CSV table of C-alpha atoms in Angstrom, one decimal:
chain,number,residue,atom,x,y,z
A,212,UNK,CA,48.6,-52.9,29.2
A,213,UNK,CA,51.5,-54.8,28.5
A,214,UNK,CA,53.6,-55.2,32.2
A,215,UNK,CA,57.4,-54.0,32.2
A,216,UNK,CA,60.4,-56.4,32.1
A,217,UNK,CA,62.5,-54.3,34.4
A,218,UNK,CA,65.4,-57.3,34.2
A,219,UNK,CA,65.2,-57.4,30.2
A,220,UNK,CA,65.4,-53.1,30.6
A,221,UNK,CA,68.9,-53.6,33.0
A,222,UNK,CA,70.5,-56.4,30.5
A,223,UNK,CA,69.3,-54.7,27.3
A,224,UNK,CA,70.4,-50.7,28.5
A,225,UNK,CA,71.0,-50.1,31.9
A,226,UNK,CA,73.3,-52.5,32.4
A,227,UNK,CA,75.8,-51.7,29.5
A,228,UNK,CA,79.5,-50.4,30.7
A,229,UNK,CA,78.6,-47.2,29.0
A,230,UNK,CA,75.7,-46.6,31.0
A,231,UNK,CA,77.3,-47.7,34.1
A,232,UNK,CA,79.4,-45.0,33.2
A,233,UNK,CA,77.4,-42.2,32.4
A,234,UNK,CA,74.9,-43.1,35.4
A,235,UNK,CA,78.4,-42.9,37.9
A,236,UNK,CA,79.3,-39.3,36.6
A,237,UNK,CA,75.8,-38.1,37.0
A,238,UNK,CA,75.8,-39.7,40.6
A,239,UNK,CA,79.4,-38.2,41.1
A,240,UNK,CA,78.1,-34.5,39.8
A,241,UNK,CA,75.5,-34.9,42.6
A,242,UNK,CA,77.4,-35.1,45.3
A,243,UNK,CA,79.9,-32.4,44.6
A,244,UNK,CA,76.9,-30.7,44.4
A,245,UNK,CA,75.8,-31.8,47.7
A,246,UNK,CA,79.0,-31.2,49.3
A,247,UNK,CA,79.8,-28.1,47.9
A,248,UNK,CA,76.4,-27.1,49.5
A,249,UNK,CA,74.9,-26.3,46.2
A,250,UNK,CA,72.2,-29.0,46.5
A,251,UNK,CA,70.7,-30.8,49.0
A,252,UNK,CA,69.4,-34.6,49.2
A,253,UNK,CA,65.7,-34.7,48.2
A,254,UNK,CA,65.3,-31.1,47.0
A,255,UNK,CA,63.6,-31.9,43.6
A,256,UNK,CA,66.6,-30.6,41.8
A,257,UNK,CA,68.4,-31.3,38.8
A,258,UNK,CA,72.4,-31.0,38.3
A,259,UNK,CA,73.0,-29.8,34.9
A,260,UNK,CA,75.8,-30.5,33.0
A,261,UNK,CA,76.2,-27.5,30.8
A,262,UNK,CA,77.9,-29.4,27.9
A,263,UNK,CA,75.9,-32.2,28.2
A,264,UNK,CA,78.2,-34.8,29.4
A,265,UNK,CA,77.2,-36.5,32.9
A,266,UNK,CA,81.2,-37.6,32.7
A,267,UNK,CA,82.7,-34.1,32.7
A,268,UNK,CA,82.3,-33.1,36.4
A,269,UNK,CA,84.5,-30.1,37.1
A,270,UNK,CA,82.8,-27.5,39.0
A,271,UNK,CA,82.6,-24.6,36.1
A,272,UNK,CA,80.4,-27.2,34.2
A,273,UNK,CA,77.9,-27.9,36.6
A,274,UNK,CA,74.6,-26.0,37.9
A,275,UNK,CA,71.5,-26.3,39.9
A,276,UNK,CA,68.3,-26.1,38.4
A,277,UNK,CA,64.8,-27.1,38.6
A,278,UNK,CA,63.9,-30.6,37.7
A,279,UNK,CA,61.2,-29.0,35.3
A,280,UNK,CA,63.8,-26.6,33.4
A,281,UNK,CA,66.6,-29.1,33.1
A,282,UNK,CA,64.5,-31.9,31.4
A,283,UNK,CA,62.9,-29.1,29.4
A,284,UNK,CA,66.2,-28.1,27.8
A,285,UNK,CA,66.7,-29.5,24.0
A,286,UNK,CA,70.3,-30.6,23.6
């Protein structure tokens, strides 16, 4: 089995401004989460953004749920 080129993964998608973005608004979702005491640090869950974009952060778009469900749901 082939082994993974993690640095080649970062330069080729991680590591594009969109994804900088998108991965800063999930981040940002989790700790309003966190702070709003809806979540906790190493509880196994999932913040779901319920219209599917990690950069729309206001509370009435957010919810908890299990890591299972969330990357279950289709779209």
């Amino acid at each position: 089995m082939k082994q993974r080129n993690y640095r080649k993964e970062y330069d080729d998608y991680h590591g594009k401004p969109e994804q900088v973005k998108r991965r800063a608004g999930r981040n940002s979702a989790r700790a309003k989460m966190v702070s709003a005491g809806k979540a906790k640090k190493g509880d196994g869950k999932d913040i779901h953004h319920k219209d599917g974009n990690p950069r729309n952060n206001s509370r009435k778009n957010l919810s908890v749920m299990s890591r299972s469900r969330n990357r279950a749901r289709r779209g």
